[in-house]
Short mmCIF file of C-alpha atoms in Angstrom, two decimals:
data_model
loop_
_atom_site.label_atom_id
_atom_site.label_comp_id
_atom_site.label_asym_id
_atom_site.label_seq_id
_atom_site.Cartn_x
_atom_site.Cartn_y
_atom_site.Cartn_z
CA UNK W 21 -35.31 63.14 -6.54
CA UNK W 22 -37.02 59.69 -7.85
CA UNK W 23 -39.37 58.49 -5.65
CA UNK W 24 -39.12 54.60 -6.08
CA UNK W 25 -42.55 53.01 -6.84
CA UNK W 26 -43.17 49.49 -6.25
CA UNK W 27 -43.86 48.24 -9.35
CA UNK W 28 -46.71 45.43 -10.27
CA UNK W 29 -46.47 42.76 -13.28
CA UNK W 30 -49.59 43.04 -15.09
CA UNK W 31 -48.77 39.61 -16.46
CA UNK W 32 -48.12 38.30 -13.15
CA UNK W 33 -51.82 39.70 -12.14
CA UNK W 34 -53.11 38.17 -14.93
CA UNK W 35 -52.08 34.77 -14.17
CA UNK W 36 -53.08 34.98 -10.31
CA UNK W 37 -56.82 36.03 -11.55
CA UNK W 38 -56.77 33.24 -13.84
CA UNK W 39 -55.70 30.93 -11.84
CA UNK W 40 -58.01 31.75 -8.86
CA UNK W 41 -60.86 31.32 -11.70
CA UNK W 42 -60.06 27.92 -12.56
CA UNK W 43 -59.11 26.91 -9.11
CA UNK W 44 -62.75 27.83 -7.81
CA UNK W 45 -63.91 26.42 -11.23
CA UNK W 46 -62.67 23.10 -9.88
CA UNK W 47 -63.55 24.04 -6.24
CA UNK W 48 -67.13 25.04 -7.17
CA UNK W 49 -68.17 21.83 -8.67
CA UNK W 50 -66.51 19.65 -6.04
CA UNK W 51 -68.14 21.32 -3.36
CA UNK W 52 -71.96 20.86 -5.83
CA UNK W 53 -71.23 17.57 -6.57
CA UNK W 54 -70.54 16.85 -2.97
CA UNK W 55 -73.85 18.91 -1.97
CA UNK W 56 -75.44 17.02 -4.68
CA UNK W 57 -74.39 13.48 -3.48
CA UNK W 58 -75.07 14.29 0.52
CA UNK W 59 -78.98 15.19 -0.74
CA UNK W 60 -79.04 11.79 -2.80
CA UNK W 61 -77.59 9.85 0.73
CA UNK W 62 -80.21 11.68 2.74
CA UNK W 63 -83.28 11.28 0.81
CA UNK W 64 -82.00 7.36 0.43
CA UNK W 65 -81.80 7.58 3.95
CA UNK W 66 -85.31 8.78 4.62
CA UNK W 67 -86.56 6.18 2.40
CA UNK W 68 -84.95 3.16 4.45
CA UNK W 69 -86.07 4.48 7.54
CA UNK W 70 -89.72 4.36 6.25
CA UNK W 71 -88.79 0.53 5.03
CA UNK W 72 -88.06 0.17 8.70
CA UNK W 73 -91.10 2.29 10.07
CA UNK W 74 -93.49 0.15 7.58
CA UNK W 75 -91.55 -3.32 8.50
CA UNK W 76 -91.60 -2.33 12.43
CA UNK W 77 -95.52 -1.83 11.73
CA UNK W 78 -95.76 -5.57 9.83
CA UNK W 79 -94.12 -7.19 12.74
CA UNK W 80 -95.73 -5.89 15.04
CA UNK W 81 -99.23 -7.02 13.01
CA UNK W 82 -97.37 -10.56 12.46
CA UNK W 83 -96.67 -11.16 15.97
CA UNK W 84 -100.09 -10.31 17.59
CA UNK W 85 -101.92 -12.71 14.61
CA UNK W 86 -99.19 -15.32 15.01
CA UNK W 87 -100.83 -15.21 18.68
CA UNK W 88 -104.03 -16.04 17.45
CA UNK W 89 -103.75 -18.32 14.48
CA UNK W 90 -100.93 -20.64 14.12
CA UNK W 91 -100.47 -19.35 10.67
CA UNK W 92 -96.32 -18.69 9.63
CA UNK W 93 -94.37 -15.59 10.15
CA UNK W 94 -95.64 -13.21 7.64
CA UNK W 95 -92.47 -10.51 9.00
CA UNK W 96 -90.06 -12.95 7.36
CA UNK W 97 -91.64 -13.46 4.48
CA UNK W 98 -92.11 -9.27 3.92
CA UNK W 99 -88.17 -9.04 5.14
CA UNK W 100 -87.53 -11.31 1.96
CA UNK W 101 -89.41 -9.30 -0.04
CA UNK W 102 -88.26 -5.88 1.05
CA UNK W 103 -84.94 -7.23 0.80
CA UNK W 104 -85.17 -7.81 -3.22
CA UNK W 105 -84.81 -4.15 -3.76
CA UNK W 106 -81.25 -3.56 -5.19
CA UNK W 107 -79.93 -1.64 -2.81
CA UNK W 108 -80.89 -3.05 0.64
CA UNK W 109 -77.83 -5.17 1.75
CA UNK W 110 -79.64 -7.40 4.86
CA UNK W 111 -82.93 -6.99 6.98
CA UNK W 112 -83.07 -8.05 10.65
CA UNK W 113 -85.65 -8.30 13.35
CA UNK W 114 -82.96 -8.17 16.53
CA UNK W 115 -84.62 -8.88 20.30
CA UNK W 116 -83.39 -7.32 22.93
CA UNK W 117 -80.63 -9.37 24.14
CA UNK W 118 -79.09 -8.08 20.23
CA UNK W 119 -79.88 -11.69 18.83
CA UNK W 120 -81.13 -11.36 15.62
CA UNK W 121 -84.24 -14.02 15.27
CA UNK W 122 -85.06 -12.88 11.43
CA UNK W 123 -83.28 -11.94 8.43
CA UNK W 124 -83.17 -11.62 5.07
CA UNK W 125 -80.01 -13.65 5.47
CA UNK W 126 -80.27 -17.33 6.58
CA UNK W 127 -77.25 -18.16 7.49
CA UNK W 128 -77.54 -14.89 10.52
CA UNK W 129 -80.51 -16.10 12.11
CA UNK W 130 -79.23 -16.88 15.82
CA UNK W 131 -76.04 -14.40 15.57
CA UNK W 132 -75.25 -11.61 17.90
CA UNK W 133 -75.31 -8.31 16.50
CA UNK W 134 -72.10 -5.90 17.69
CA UNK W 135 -72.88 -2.47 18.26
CA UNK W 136 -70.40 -2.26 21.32
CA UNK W 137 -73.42 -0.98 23.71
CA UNK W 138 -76.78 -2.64 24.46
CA UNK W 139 -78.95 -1.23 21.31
CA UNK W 140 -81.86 -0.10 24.23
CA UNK W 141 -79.44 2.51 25.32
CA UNK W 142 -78.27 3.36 22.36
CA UNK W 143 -81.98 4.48 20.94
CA UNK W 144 -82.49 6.11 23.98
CA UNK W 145 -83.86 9.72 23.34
CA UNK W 146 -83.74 8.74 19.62
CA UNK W 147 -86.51 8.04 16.76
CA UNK W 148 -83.59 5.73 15.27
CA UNK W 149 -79.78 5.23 14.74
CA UNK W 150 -77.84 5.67 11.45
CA UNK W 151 -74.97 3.74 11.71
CA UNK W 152 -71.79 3.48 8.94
CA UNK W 153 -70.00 -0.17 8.81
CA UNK W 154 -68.30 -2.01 6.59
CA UNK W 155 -69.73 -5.31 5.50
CA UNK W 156 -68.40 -7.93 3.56
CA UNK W 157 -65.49 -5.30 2.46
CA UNK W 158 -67.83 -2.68 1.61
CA UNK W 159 -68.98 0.52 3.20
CA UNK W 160 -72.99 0.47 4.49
CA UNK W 161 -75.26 2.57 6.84
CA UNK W 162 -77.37 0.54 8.75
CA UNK W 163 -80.87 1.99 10.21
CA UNK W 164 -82.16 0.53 13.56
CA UNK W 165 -85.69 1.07 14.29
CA UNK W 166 -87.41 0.10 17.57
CA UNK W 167 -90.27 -2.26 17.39
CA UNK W 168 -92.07 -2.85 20.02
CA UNK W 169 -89.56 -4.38 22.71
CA UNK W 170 -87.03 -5.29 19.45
CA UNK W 171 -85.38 -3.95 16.87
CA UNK W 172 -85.23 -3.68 12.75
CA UNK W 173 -81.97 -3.53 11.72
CA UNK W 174 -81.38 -2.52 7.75
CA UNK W 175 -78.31 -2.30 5.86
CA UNK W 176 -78.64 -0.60 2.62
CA UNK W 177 -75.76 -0.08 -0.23
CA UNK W 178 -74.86 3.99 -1.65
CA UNK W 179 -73.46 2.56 -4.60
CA UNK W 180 -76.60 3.29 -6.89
CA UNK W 181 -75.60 6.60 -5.45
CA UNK W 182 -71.89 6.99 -5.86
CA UNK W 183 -71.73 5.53 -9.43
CA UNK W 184 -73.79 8.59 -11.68
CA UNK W 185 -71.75 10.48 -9.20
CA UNK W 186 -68.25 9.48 -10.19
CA UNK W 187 -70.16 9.91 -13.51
CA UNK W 188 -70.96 13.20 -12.89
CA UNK W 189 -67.53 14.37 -11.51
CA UNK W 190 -65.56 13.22 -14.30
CA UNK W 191 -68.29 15.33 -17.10
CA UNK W 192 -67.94 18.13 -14.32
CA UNK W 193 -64.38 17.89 -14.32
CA UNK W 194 -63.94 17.55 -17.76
CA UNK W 195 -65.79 20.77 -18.02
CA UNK W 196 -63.86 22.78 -15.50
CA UNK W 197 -60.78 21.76 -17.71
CA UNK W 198 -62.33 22.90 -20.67
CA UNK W 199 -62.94 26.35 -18.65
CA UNK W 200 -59.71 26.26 -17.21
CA UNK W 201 -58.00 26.22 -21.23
CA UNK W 202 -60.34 29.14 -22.59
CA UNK W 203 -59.07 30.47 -19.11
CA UNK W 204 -55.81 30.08 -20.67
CA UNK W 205 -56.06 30.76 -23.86
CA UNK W 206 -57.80 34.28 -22.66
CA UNK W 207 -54.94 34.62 -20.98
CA UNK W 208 -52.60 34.45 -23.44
CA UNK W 209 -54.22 36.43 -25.90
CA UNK W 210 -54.50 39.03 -23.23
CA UNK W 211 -50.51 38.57 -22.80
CA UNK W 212 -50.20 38.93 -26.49
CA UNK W 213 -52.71 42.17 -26.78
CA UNK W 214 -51.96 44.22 -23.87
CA UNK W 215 -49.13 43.16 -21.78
CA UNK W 216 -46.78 42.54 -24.70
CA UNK W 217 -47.27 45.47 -26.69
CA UNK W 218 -47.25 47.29 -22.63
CA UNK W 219 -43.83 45.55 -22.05
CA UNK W 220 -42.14 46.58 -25.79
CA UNK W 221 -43.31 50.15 -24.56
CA UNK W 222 -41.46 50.19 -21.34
CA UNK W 223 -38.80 49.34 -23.06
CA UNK W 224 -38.33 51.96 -25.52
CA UNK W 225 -39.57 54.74 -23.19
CA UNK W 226 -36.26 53.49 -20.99
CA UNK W 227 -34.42 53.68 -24.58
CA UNK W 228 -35.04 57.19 -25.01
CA UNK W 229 -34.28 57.82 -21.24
CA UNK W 230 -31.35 56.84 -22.27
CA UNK W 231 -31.22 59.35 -25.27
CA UNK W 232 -31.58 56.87 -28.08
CA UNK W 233 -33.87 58.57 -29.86
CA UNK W 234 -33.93 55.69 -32.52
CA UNK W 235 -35.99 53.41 -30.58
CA UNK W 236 -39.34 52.31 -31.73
CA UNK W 237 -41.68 50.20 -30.84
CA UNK W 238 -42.56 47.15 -33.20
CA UNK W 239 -45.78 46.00 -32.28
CA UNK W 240 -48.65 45.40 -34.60
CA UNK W 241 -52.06 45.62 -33.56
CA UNK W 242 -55.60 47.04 -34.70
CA UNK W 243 -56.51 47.92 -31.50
CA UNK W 244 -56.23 51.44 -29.44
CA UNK W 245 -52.90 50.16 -28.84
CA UNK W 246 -52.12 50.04 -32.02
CA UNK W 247 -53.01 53.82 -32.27
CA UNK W 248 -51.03 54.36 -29.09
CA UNK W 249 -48.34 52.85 -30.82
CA UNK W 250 -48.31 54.68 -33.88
CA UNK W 251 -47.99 57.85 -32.55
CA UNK W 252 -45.64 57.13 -29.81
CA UNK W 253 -43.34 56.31 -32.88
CA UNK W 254 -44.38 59.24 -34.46
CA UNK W 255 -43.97 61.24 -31.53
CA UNK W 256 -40.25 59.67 -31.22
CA UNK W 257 -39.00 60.88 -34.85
CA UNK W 258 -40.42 64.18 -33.92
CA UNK W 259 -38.09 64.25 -30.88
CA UNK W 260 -34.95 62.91 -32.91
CA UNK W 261 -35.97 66.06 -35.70
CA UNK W 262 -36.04 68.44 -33.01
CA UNK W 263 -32.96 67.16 -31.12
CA UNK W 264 -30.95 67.02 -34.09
CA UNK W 265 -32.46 71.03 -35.67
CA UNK W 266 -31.43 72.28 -31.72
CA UNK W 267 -27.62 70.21 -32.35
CA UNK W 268 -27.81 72.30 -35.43
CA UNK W 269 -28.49 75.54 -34.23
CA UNK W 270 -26.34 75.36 -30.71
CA UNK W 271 -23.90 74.16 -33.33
CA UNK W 272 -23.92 77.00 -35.23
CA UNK W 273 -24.17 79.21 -32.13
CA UNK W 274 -21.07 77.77 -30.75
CA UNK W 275 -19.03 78.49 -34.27
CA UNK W 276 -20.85 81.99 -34.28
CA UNK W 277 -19.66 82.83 -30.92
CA UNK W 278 -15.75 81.14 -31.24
CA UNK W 279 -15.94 83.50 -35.15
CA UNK W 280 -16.79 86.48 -33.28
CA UNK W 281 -14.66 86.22 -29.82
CA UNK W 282 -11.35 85.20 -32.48
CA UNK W 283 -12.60 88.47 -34.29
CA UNK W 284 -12.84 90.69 -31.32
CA UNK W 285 -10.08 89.21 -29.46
CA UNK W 286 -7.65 91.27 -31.62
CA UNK W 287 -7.88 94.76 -31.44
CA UNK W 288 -9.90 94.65 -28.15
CA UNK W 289 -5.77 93.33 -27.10
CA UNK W 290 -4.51 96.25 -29.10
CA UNK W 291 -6.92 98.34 -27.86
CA UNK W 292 -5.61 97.40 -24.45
CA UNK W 293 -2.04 98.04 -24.98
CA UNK W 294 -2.74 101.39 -26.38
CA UNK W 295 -4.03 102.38 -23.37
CA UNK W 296 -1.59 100.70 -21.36
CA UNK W 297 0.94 103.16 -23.65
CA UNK W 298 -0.99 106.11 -22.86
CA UNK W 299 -1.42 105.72 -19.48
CA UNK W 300 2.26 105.13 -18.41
CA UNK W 301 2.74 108.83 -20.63
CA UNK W 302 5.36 107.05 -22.79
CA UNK W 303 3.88 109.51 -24.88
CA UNK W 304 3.69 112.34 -22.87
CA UNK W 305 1.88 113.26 -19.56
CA UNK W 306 -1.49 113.17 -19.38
CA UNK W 307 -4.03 115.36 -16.47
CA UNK W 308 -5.44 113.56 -13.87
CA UNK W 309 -8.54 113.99 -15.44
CA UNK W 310 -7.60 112.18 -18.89
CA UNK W 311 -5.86 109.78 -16.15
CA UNK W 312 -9.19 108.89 -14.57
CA UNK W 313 -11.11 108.35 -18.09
CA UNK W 314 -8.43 106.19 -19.55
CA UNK W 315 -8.58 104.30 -16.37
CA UNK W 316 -12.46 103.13 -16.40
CA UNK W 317 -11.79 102.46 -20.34
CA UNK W 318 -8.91 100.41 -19.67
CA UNK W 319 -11.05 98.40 -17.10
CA UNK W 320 -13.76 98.00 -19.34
CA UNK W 321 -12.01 96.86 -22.05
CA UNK W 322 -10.14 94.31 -19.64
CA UNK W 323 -13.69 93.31 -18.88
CA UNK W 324 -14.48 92.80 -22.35
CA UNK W 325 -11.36 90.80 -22.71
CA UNK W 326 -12.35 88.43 -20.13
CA UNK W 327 -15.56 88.15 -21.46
CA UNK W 328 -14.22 86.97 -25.01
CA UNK W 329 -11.99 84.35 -22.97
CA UNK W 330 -14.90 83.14 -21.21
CA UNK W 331 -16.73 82.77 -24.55
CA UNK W 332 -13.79 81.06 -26.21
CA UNK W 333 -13.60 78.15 -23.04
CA UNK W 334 -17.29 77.43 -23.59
CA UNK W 335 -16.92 77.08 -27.29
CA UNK W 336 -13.56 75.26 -26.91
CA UNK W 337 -15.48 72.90 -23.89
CA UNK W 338 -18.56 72.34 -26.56
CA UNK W 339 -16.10 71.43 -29.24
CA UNK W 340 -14.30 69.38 -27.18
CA UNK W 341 -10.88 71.29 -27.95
CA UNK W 342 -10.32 72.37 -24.79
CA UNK W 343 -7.25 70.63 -24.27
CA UNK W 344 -5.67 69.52 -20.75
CA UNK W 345 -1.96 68.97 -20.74
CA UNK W 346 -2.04 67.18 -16.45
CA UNK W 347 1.25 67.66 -14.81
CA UNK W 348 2.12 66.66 -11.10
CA UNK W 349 1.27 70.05 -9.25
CA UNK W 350 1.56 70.86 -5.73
CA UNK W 351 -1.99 72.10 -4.61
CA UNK W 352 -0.42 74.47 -2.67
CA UNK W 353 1.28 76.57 -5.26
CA UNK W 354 -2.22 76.90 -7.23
CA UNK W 355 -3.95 78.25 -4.52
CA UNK W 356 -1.09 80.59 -3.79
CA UNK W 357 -0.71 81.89 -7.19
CA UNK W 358 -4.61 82.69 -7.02
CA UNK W 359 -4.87 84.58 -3.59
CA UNK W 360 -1.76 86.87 -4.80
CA UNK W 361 -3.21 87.66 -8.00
CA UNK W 362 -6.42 88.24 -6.45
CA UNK W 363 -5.26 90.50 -3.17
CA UNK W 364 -5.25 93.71 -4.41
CA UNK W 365 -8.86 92.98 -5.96
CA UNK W 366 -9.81 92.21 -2.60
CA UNK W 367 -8.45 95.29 -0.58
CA UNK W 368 -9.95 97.59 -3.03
CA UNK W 369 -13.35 96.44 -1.81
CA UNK W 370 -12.22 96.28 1.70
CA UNK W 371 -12.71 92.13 1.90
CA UNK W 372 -9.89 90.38 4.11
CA UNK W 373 -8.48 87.28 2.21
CA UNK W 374 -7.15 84.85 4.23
CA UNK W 375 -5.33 82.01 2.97
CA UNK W 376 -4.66 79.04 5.44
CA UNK W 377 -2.04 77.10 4.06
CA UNK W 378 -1.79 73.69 5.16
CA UNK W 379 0.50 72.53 7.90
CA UNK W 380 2.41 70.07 6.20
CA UNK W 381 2.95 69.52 2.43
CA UNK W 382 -0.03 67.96 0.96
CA UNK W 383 0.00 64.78 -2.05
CA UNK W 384 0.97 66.18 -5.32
CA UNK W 385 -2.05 66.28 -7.56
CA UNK W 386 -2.05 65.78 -11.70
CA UNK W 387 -3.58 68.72 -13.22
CA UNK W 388 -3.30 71.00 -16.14
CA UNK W 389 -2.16 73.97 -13.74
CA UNK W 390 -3.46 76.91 -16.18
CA UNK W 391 -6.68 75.26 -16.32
CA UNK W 392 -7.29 74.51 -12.19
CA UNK W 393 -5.92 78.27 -11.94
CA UNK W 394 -8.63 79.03 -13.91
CA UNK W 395 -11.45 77.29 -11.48
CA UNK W 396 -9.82 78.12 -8.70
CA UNK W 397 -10.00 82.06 -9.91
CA UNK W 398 -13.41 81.96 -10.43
CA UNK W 399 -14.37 80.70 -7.17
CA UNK W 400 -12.46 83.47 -5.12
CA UNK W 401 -13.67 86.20 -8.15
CA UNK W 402 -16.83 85.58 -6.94
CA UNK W 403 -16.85 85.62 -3.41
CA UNK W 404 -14.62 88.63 -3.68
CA UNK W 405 -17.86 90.32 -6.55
CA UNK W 406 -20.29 89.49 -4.18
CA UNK W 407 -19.29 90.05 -0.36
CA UNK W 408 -20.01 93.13 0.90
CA UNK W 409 -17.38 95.68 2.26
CA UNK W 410 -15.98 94.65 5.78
CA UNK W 411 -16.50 91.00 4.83
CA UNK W 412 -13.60 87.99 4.88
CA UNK W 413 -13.28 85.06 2.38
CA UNK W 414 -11.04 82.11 3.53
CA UNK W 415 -9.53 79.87 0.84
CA UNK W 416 -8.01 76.40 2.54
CA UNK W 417 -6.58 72.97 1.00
CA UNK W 418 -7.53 69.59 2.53
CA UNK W 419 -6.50 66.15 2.09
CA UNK W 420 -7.95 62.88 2.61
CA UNK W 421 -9.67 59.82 1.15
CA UNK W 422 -7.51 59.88 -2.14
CA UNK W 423 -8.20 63.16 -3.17
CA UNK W 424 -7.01 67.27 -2.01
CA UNK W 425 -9.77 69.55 -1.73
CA UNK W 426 -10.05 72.91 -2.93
CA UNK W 427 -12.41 75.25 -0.33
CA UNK W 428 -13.42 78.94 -0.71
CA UNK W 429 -16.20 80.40 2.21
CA UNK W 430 -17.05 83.47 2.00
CA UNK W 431 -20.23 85.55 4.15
CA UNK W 432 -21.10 87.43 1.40
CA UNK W 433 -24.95 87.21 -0.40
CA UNK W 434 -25.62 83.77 -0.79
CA UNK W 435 -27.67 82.33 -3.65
CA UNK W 436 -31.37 82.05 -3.29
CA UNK W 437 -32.51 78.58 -2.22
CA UNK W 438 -34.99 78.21 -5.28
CA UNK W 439 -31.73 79.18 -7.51
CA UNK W 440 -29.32 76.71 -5.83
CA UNK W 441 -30.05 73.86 -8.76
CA UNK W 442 -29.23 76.25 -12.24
CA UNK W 443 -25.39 77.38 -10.52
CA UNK W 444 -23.73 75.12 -13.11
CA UNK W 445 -25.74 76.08 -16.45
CA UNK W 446 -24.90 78.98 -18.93
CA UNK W 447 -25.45 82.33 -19.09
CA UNK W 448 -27.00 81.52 -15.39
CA UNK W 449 -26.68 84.63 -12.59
CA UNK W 450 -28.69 84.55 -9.39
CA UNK W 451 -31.37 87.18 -8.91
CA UNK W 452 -29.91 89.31 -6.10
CA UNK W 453 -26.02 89.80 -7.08
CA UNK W 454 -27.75 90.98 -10.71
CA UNK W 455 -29.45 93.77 -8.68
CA UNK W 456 -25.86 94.27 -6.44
CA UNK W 457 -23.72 93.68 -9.67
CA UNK W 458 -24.72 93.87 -13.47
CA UNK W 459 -21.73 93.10 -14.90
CA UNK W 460 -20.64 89.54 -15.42
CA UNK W 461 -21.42 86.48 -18.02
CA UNK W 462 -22.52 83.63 -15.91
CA UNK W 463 -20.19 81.47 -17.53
CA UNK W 464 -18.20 80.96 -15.07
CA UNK W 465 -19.26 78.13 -13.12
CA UNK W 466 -20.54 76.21 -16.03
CA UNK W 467 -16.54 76.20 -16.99
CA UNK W 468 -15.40 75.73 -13.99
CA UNK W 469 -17.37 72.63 -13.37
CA UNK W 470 -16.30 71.37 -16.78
CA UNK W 471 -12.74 71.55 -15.89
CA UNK W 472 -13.11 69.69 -12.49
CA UNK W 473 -15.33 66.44 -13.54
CA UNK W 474 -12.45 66.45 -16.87
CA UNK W 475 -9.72 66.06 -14.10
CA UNK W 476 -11.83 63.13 -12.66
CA UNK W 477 -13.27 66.06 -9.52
CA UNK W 478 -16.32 66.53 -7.78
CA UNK W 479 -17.59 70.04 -7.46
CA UNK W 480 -20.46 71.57 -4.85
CA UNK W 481 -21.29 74.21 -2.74
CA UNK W 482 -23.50 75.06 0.74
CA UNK W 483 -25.35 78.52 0.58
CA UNK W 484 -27.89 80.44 2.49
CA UNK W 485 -29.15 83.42 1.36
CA UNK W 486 -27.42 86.80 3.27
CA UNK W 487 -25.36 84.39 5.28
CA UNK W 488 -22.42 83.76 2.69
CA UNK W 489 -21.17 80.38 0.42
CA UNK W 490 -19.04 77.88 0.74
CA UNK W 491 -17.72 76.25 -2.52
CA UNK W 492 -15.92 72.96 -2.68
CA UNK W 493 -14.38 70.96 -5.28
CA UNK W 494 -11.88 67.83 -5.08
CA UNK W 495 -9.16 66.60 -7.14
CA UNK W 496 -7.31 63.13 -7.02
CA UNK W 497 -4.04 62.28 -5.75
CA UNK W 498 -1.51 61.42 -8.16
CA UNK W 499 -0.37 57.35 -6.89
#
């Protein structure tokens, strides 16, 4: 029947888009400002190592004049100057033992500088190191640079660096937050647009599922929804208007049809017993001729009898005045009282019915017994009406889980398979026993099934077409 779809939450998608927007909002300028502050820290870096390049070269001058002349160092007096721009932390000229002979600080000059390996091997296959340390409690990189058979050594600050940075994050974060509540407030106004007025339609459309054909939906909006609205509403009192002019009319149909079956009821009953006079000659014999033509009128007119009873049930059932008056029943003596009112029906077509009475006496059962007869009746009237000459129809009583069931098989015609679903409607007949039998109303089984689900029942059958029917339907034991 249903198929069950797995069902999405639009508002639920909503708010994962969103938030995966404003989470790479955030992400995205991170990952910039990160990109940003590595390019700053490299081109810094490229700067101190030509410092180091330019004060490798002024050593290198200082040392070959200081040869000649007797003239002062001229390296420490460019390390003191190099060392005035804001962000160079110390300058060192470092022999090869890792002594440091210059600096910009005084108080170094003579020190050992710890690098854990001789600084030689270290540089090995290397233009220069970059080095992070902490110094004095902050975090530096330091740049060695090889000159000649030493080494400049210069530690240099990122804090220039890091502070527009931190700057910069807190303006870019700022801004993702701003995006992040138009994010939101997109959102909701997306919530209040769509998914709302969505929701309030879901709801009503499982309203008039239901059958209330009141509900509306109460959602204003200038949008296509809006429109969508409006004539869903629209379309809903048109429903209601149509349900209530088809109440009407099936109404008056049902009154029609009780007027006229009362009206008819009456003299097709005298009709009957007039014939019923006439044929038992109680006044005076008759040929076997008249005998014969007085027969097939007395049949038709019994035919037309049940027809008016059938008529009356369904308008009684409608009206809900068909009236149940439950009494505790043996099962057995229903289906007993059936098969020998039925028997004779049954031999005249040449059907064997075959009752299999149960072995032991089954749970009494709480029933109005005139209207089970009635069920029970139809079920074996039709498997007698449509098996074929030669043909057998078993009728059998079960018990078990709480309830007696009532069972008539028969390998008679079978109903169609594309037929199988309308048994239980009016008027309803299946295509091939109208071609083997044009008389009946197909009210039948829309009565019978009434009766059983009133008695708290369940009714079905199994059919194949040409292979014969098996009808079922359960009552509950009386506790």
């Amino acid at each position: 029947m249903d198929k069950k779809v797995k069902k999405y939450s639009l508002s639920v998608f909503f708010t994962v888009v969103f938030s995966l927007i404003i989470l790479s909002n955030f992400a995205l300028i991170y990952i910039a400002t990160l990109q940003h502050r590595q390019a700053l820290i490299q081109s810094l870096i490229n700067e101190k190592i030509y410092f180091a390049e330019l004060i490798s070269k002024v050593a290198s001058l200082s040392e070959k004049q200081e040869q000649k002349t007797d003239n002062p160092s001229l390296t420490q007096t460019f390390l003191l100057e190099m060392a005035k721009t804001s962000d160079v932390v110390f300058i060192r000229l470092v022999n090869k033992d890792s002594a440091i002979e210059l600096s910009s600080q005084e108080n170094e000059i003579g020190r050992e500088v710890s690098l854990g390996q001789n600084i030689a091997d270290l540089l090995k296959g290397h233009r220069y190191l970059l080095i992070q340390e902490t110094y004095q409690n902050a975090s530096i990189y330091d740049i060695i640079y090889p000159s000649d058979e030493k080494f400049i050594q210069l530690g240099f600050s990122t804090e220039a660096i890091d502070a527009p940075i931190v700057v910069m994050q807190k303006y870019n974060s700022l801004i993702a937050l701003t995006g992040s509540l138009f994010s939101v407030f997109f959102l909701l106004l997306i919530f209040k647009i769509i998914i709302l007025p969505l929701k309030k339609t879901t709801a009503a459309c499982e309203e008039i599922k239901k059958g209330n054909l009141d509900a509306r939906i109460n959602v204003k909006s200038r949008t296509e929804f809006g429109e969508l609205i409006a004539t869903f509403n629209d379309m809903t009192k048109e429903l209601k208007e149509s349900r209530e002019r088809e109440e009407l009319i099936e109404r008056m149909k049902t009154e029609f049809v009780s007027l006229a079956a009362h009206q008819l009821r009456t003299p097709l009953s005298a009709i009957k017993w007039a014939l019923r006079m006439v044929l038992d000659e109680e006044g005076g014999n008759i040929s076997p001729e008249q005998r014969e033509l007085l027969e097939r009128t007395y049949q038709s007119n019994e035919k037309m009898i049940d027809l008016i009873n059938d008529l009356l049930n369904v308008a009684r059932i409608e009206e809900g005045r068909f009236l149940y008056e439950p009494i505790d029943t043996p099962p057995e003596e229903i289906a007993n009282s059936v098969v020998d009112s039925l028997e004779e029906k049954a031999k005249s077509r040449d059907i064997r019915l075959v009752w299999r009475k149960p072995t032991s006496p089954l749970p009494l059962v709480k029933v109005d017994k005139e209207k089970i007869n009635i069920a029970l009746t139809n079920f074996v009237t039709n498997a007698i009406n449509y098996t074929h000459p030669g043909g057998k129809i078993t009728v059998e009583l079960l018990s078990g889980a709480g309830n007696v069931e009532f069972r008539v098989q028969d390998n008679g015609v079978g109903i169609p398979k594309n037929e199988q679903e309308k048994i239980f409607t009016k008027f309803f007949r299946a295509s091939n026993v109208v071609k083997l039998d044009t008389s009946g109303t197909g009210l039948g089984m829309f009565i019978t099934k009434n009766i059983i689900e009133a008695h708290g029942g369940k009714i079905w059958f199994e059919s194949e077409e040409n292979k014969g029917t098996t009808f079922h339907f359960t009552l509950p034991i009386n506790k």
